[in-house]
PDB file of C-alpha atoms in Angstrom:
ATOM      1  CA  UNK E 582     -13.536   8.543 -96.068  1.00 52.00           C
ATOM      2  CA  UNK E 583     -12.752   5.599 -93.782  1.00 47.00           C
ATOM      3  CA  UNK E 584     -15.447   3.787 -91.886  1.00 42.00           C
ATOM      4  CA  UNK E 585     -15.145   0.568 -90.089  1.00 35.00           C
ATOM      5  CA  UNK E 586     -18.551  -0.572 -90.895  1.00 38.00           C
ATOM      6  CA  UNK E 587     -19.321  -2.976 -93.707  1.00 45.00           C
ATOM      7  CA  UNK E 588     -18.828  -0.583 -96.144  1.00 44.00           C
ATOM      8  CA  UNK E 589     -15.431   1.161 -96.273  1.00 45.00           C
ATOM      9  CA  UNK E 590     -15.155   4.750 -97.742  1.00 49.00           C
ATOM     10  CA  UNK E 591     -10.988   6.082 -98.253  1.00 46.00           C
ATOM     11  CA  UNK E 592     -11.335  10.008 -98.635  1.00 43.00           C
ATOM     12  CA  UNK E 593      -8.577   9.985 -95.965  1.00 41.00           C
ATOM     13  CA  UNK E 594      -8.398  13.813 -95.594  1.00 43.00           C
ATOM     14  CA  UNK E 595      -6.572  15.262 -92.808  1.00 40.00           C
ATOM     15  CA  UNK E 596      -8.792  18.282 -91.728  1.00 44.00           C
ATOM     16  CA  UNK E 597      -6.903  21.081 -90.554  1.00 45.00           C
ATOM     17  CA  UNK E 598      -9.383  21.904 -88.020  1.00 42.00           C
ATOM     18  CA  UNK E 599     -12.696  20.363 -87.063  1.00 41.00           C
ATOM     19  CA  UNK E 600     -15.468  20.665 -88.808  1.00 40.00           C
ATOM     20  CA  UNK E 601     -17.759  24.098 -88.975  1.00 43.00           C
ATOM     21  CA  UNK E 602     -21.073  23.701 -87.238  1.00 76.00           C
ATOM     22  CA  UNK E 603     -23.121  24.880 -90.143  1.00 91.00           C
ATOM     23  CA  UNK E 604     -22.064  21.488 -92.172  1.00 95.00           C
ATOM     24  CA  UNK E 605     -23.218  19.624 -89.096  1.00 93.00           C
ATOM     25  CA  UNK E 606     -26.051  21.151 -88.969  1.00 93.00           C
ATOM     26  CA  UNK E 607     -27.035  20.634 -92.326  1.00 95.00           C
ATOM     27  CA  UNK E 608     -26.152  17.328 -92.448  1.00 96.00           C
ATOM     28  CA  UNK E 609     -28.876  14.770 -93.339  1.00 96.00           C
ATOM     29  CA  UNK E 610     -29.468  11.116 -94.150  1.00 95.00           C
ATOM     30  CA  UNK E 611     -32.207   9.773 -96.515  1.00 94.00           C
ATOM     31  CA  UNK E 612     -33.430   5.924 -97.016  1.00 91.00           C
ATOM     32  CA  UNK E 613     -31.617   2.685 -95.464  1.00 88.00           C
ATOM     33  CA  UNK E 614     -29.731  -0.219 -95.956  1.00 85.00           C
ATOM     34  CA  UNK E 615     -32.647  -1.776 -97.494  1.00 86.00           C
ATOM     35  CA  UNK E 616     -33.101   0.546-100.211  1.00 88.00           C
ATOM     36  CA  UNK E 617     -30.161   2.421-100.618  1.00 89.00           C
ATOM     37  CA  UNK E 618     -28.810   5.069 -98.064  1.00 93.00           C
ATOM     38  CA  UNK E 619     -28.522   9.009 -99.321  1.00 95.00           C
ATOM     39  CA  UNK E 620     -26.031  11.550 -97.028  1.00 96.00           C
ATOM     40  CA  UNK E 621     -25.843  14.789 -97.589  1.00 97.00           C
ATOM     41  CA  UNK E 622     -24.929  18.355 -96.230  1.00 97.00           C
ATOM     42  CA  UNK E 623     -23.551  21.670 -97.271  1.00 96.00           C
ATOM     43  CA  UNK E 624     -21.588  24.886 -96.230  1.00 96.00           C
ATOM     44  CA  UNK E 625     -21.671  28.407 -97.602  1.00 95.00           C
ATOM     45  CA  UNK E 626     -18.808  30.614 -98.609  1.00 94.00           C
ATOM     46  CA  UNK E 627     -17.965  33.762 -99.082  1.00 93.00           C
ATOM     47  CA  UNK E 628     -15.172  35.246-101.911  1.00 92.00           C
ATOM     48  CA  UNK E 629     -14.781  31.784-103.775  1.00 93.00           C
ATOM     49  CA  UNK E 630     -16.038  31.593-107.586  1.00 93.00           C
ATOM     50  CA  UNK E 631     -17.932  28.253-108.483  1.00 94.00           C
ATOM     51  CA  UNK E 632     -14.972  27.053-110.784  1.00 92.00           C
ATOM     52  CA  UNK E 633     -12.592  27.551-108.055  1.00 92.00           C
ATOM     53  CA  UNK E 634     -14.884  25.287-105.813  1.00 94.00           C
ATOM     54  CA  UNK E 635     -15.287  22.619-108.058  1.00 94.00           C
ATOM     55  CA  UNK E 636     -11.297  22.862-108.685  1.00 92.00           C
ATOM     56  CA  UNK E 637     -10.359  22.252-105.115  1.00 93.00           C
ATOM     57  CA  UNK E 638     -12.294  19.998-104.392  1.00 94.00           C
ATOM     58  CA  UNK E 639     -11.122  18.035-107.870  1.00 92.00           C
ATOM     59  CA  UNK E 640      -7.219  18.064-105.970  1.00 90.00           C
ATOM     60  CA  UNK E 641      -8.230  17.195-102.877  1.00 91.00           C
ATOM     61  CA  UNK E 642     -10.353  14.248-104.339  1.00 91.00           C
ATOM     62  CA  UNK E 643      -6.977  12.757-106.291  1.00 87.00           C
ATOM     63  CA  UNK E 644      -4.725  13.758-103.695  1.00 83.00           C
ATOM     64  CA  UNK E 645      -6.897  11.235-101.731  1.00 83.00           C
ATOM     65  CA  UNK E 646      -6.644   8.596-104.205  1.00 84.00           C
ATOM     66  CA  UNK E 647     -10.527   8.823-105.372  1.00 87.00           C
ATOM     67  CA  UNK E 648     -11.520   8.341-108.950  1.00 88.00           C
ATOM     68  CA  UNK E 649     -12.432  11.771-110.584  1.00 90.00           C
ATOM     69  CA  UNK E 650     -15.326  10.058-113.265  1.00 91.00           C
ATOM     70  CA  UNK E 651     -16.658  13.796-114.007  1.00 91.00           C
ATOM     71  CA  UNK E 652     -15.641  17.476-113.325  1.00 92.00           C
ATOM     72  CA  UNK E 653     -17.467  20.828-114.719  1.00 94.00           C
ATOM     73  CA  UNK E 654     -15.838  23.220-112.503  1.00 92.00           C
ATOM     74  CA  UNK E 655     -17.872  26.552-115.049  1.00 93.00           C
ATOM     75  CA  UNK E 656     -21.723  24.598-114.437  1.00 95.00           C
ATOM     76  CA  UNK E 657     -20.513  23.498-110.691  1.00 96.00           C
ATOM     77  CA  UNK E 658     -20.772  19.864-110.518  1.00 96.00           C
ATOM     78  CA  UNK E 659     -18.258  17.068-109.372  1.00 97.00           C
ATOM     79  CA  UNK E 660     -18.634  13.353-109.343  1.00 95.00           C
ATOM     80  CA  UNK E 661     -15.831  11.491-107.681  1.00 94.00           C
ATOM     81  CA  UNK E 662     -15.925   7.656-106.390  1.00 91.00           C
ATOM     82  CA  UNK E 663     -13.978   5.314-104.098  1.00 85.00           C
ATOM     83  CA  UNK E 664     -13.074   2.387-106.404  1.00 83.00           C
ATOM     84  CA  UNK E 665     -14.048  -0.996-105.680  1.00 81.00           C
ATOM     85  CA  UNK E 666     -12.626  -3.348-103.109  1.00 77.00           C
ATOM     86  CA  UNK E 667     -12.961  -6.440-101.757  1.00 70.00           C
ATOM     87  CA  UNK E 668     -15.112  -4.922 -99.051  1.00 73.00           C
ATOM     88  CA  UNK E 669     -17.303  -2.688-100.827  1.00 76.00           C
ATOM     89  CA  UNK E 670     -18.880  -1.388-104.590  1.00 81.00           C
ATOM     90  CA  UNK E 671     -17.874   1.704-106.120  1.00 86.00           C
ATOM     91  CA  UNK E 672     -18.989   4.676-103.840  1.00 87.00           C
ATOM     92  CA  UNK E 673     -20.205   7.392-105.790  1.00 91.00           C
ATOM     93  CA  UNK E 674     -19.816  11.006-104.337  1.00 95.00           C
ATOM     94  CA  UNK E 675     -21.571  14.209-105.990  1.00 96.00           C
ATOM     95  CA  UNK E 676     -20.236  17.400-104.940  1.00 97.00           C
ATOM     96  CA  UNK E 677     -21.886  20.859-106.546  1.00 97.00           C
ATOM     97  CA  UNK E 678     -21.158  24.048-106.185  1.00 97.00           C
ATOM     98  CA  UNK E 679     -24.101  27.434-106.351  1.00 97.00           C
ATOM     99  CA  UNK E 680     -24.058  31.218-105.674  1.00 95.00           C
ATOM    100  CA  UNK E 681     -26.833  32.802-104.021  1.00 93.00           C
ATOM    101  CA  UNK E 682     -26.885  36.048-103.491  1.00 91.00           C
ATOM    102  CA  UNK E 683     -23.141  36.888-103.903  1.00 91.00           C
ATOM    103  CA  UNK E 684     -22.334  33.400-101.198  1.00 95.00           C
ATOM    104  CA  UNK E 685     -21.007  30.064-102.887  1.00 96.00           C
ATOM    105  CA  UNK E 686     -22.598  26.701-101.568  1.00 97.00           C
ATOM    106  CA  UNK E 687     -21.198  23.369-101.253  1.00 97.00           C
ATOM    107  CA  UNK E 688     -22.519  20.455-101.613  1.00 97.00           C
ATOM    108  CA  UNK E 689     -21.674  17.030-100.837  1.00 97.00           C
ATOM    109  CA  UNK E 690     -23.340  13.710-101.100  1.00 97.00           C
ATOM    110  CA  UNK E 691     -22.610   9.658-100.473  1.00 95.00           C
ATOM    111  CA  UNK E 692     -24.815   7.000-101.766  1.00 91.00           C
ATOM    112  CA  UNK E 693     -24.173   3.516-100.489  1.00 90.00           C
ATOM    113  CA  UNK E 694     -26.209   1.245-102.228  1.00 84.00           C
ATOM    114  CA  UNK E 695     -28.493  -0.740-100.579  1.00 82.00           C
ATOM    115  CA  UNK E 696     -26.874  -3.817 -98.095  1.00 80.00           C
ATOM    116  CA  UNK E 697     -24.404  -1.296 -97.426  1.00 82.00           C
ATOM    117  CA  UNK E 698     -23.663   0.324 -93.597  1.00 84.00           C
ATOM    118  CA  UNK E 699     -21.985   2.811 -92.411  1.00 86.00           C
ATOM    119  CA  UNK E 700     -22.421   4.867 -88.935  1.00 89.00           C
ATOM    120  CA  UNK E 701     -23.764   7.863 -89.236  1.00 91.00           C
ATOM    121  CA  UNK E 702     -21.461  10.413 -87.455  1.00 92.00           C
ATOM    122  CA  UNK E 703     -18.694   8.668 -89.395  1.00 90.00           C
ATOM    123  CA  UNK E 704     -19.736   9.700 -92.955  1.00 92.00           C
ATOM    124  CA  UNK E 705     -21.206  13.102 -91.583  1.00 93.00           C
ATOM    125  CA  UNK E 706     -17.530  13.877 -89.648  1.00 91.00           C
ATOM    126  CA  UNK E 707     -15.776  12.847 -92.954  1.00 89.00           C
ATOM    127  CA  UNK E 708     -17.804  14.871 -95.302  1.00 94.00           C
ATOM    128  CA  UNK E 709     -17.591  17.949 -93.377  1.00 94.00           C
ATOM    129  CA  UNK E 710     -14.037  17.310 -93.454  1.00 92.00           C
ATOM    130  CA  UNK E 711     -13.684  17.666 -97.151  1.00 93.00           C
ATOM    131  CA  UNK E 712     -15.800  20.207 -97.257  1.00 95.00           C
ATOM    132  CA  UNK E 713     -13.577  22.491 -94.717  1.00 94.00           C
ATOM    133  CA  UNK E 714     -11.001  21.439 -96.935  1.00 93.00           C
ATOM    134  CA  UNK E 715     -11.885  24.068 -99.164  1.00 95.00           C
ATOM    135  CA  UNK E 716     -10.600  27.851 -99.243  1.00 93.00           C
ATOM    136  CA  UNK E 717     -12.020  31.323-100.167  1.00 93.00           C
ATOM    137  CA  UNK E 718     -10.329  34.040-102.631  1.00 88.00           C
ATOM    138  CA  UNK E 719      -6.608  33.128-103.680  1.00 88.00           C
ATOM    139  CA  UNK E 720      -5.480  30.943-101.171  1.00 88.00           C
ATOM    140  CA  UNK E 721      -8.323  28.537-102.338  1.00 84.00           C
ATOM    141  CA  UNK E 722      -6.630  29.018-105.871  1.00 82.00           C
ATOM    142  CA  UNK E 723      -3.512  28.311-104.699  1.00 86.00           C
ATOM    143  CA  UNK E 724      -4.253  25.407-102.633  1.00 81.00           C
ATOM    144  CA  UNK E 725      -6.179  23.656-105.689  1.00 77.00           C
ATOM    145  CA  UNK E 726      -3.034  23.821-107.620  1.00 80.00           C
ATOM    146  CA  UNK E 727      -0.471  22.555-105.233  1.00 80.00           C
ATOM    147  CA  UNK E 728      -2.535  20.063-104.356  1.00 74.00           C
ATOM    148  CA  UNK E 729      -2.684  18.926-108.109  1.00 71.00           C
ATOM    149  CA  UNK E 730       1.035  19.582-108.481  1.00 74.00           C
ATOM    150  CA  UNK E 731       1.927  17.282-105.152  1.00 70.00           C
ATOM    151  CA  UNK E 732      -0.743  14.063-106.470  1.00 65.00           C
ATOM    152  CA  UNK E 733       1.880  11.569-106.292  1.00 65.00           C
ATOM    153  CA  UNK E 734       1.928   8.649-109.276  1.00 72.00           C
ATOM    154  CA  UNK E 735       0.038   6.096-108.293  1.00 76.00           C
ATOM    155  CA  UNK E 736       1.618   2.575-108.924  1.00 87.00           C
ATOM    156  CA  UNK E 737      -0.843  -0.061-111.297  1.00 92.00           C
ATOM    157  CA  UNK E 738      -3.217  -1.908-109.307  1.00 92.00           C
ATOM    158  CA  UNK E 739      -2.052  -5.833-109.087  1.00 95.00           C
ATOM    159  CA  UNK E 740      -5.110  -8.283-109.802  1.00 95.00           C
ATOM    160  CA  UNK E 741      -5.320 -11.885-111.327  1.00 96.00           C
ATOM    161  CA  UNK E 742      -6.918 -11.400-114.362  1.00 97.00           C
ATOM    162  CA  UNK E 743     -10.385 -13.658-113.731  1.00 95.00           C
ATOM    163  CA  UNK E 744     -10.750 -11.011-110.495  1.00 93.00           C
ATOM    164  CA  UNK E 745     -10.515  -8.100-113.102  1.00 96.00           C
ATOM    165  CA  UNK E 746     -12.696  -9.434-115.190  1.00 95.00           C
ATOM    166  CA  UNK E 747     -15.745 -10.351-112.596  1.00 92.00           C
ATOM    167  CA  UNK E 748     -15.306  -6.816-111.136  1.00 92.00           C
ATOM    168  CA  UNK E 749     -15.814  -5.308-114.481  1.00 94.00           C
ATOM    169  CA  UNK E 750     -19.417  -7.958-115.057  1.00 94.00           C
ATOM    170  CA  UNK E 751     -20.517  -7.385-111.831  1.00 90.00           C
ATOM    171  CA  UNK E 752     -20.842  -3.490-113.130  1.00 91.00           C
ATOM    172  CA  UNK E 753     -21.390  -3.506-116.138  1.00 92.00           C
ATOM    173  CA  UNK E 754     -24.751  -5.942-114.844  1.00 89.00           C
ATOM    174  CA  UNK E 755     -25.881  -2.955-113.108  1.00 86.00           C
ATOM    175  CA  UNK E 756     -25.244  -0.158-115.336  1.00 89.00           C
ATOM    176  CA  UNK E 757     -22.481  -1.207-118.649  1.00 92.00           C
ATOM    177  CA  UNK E 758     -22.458   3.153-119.505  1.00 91.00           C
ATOM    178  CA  UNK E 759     -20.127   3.611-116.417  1.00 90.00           C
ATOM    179  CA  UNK E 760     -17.403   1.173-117.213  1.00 94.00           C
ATOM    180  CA  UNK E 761     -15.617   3.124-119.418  1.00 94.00           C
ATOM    181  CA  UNK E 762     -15.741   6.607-117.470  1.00 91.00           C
ATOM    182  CA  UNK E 763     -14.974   4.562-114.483  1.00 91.00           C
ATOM    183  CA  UNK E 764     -12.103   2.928-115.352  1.00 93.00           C
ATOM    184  CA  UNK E 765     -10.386   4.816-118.676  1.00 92.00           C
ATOM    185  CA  UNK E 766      -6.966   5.671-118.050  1.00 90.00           C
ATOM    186  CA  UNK E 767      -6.089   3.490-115.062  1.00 92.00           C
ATOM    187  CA  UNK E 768      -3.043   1.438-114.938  1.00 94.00           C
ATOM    188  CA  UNK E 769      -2.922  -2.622-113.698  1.00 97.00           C
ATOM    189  CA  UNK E 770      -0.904  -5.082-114.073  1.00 98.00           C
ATOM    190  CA  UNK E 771      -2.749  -7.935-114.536  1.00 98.00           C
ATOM    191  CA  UNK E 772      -1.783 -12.140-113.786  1.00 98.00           C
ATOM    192  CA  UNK E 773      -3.264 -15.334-115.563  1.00 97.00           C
ATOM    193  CA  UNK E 774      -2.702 -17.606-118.436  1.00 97.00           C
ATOM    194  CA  UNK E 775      -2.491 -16.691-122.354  1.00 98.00           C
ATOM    195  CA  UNK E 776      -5.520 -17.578-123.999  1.00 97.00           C
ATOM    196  CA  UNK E 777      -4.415 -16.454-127.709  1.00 97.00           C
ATOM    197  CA  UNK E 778      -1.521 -14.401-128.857  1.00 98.00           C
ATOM    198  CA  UNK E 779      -2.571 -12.443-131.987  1.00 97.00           C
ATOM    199  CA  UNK E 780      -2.022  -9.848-134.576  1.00 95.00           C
ATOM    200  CA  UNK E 781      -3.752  -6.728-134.294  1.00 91.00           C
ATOM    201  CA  UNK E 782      -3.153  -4.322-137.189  1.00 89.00           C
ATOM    202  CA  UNK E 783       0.373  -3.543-137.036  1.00 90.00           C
ATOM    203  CA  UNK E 784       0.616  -4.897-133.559  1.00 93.00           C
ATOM    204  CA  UNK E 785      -0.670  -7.851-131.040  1.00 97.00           C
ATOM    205  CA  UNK E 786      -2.898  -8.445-128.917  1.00 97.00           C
ATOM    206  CA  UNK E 787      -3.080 -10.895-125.829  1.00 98.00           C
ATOM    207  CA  UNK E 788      -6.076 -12.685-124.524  1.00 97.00           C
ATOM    208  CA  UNK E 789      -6.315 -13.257-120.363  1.00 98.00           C
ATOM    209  CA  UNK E 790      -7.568 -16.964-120.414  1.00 96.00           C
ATOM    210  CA  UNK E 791     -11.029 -16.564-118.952  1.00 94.00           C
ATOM    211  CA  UNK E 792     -13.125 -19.340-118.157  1.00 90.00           C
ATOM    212  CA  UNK E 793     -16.893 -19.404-119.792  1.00 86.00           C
ATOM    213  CA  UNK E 794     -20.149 -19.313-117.080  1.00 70.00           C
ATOM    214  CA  UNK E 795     -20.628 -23.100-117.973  1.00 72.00           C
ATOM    215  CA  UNK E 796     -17.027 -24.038-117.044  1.00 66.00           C
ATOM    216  CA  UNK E 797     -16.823 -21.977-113.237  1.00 62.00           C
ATOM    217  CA  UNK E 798     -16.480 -24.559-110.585  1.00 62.00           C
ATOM    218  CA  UNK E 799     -18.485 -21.962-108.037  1.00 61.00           C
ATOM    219  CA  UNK E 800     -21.927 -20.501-110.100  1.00 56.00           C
ATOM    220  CA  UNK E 801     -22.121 -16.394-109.220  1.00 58.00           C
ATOM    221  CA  UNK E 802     -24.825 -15.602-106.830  1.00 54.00           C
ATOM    222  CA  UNK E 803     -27.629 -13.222-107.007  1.00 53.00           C
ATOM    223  CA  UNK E 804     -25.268  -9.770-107.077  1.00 56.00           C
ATOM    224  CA  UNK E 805     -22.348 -11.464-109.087  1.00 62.00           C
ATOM    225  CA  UNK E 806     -21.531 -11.721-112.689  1.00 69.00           C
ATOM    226  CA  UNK E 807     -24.556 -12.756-115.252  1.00 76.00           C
ATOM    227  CA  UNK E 808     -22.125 -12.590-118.379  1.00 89.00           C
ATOM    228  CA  UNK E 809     -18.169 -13.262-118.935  1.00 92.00           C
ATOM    229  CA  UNK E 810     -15.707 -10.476-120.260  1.00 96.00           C
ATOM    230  CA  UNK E 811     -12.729 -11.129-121.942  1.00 96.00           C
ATOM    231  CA  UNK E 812      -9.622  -9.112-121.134  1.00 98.00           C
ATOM    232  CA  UNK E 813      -7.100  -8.296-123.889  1.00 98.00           C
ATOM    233  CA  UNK E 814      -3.686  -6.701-123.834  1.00 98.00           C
ATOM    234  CA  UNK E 815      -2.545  -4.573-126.989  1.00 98.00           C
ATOM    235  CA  UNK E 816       1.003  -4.823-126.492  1.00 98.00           C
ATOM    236  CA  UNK E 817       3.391  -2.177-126.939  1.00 97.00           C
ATOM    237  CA  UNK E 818       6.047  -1.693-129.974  1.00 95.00           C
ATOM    238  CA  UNK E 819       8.984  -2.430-127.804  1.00 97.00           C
ATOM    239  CA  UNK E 820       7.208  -5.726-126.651  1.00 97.00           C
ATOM    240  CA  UNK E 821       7.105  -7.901-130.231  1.00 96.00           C
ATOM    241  CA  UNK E 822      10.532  -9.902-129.498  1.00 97.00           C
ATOM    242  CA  UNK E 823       8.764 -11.190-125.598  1.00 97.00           C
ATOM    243  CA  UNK E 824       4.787 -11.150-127.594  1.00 97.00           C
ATOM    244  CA  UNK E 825       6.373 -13.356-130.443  1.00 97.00           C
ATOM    245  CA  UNK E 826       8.225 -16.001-127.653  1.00 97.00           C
ATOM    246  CA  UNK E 827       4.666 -16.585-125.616  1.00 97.00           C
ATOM    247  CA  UNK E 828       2.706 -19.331-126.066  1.00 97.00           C
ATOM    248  CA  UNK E 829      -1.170 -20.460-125.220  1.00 96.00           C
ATOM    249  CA  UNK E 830      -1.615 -21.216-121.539  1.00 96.00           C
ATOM    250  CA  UNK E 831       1.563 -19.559-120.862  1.00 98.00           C
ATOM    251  CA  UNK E 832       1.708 -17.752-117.463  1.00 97.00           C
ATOM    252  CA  UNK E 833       1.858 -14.067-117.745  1.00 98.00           C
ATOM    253  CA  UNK E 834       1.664 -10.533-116.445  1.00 98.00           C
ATOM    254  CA  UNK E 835       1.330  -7.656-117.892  1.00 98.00           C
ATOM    255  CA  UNK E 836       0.909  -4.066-117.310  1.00 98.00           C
ATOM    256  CA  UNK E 837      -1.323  -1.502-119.473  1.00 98.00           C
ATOM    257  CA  UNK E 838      -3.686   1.488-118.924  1.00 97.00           C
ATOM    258  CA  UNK E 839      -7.518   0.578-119.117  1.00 97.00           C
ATOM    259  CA  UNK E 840      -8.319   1.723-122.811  1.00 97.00           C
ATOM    260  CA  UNK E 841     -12.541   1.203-123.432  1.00 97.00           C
ATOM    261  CA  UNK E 842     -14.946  -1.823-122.464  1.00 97.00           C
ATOM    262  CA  UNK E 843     -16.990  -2.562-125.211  1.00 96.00           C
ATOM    263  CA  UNK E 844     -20.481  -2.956-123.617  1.00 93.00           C
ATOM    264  CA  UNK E 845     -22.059  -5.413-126.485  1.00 94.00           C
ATOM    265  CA  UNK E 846     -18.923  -7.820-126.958  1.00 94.00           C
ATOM    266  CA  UNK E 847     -18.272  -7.695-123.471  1.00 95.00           C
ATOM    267  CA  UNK E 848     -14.386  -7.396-123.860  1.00 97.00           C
ATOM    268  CA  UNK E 849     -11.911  -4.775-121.973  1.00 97.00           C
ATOM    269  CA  UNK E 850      -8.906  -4.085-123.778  1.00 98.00           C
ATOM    270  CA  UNK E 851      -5.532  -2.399-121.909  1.00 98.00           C
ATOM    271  CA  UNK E 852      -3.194  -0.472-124.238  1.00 97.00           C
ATOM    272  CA  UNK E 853       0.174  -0.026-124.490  1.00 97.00           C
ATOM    273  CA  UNK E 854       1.063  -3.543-122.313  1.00 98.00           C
ATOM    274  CA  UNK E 855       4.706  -4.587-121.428  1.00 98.00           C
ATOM    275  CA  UNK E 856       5.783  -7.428-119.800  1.00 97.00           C
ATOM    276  CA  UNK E 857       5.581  -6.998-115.483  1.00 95.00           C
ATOM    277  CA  UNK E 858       8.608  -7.250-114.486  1.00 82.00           C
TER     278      UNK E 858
END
């Protein structure tokens, strides 16, 4: 979804027709800015099986570039999000899928948190446009699995490491459970200093230089980071010769795939890390 409000959703589907009147109709919006704002509307199908639902709508999400954090396509439920940006939190999405008397519903909601704005007709139009997205019987089938087969790779995300880490704080502040689904298996390639270069078991690891809360020139406001997480890179085999030539304070970059956050040390580790070239 893309909105030119405050708050920035990226769905960025490309209906192929407008959207059916039944989603508009059903279309409503709970709460406010204030407190947190709620949208929500469904459709009703005919000839598509509740798996099937939940699988199309899985493709279309990462076709679109949306973080899948989790799919039950037998029980019918779907949560997808649109990753943090500079403009806006994460942007949680739940999509379910029901039959009722032989017919399939869809469901579809978007909760901006509260300070967050967004028109309307924007996230109603954009919802309804995922929603039509999705087909009946075996084209629907079909359609779920070239979509998957046609995702394209995405290329790691670029961010100085002290960014990374802040991002991660400022969530884990609000709810540290989510870090991990939200994040696992996502690839960056991350900038900043060494702080240590060390062995690891048969490998090494190396420590982002992060600066401690006492030591920030700018304190974090009311919605920023309360706590500081350390970022580590487990380095790769084929990586000793360039891991064993670094040095502390050493600028570096390197690229690895999110591995776990560990909620009570407040550290985030990347795996397999190689030098960004």
């Amino acid at each position: 979804m893309r909105f030119t409000a405050v708050v920035c959703l990226s769905l960025a589907v490309a209906a192929p027709h407008a959207f059916a009147d039944p989603c508009a109709t059903n279309f409503s919006k709970k709460g406010s800015p204030f407190t947190g704002t709620v949208y929500r509307s469904s459709v009703a199908l005919a000839d598509l099986s509740v798996a099937s639902a939940i699988e199309q709508l899985r493709a279309i999400a990462l076709a679109d570039r949306l973080a899948v954090l989790s799919a039950d396509p037998e029980g019918g439920s779907l949560l997808i999000e649109q990753p943090e940006t500079a403009r806006n939190k994460p942007i949680p999405m739940i999509l379910g899928a029901s039959v009722e008397n032989g017919v399939t519903h869809l469901t579809m909601e978007v909760k901006l948190s509260a300070g967050a704005f967004a028109k309307a007709d924007d996230v109603r139009r954009e919802i309804c446009t995922m929603l039509a997205k999705v087909q009946p019987g075996a084209a629907g089938d079909a359609a779920a699995r070239r979509l998957a087969a046609d995702t394209p790779d995405v290329a790691p995300e670029r961010l100085d490491a002290f960014i990374f880490s802040q991002q991660i704080a400022r969530q884990a502040g609000e709810n540290s459970s989510t870090i991990n689904v939200r994040y696992k298996g996502r690839r960056y390639t991350l900038t900043g200093r060494a702080d240590f270069i060390m062995e690891d078991g048969s490998g090494y690891n190396v420590g982002f230089s992060i600066p401690e809360m006492s030591e920030r020139l700018i304190a974090s406001g009311p919605l920023g980071a309360k706590f500081k997480v350390g970022v580590s890179c487990l380095m790769a085999a084929s990586q000793t010769a360039y891991t064993l030539s670094l040095r502390e304070n050493d600028t570096i970059a390197l690229t690895g795939t999110f591995a776990r956050y560990d909620q009570f040390r407040h550290v985030v580790w990347l795996d397999g890390c190689v030098q960004a070239r």
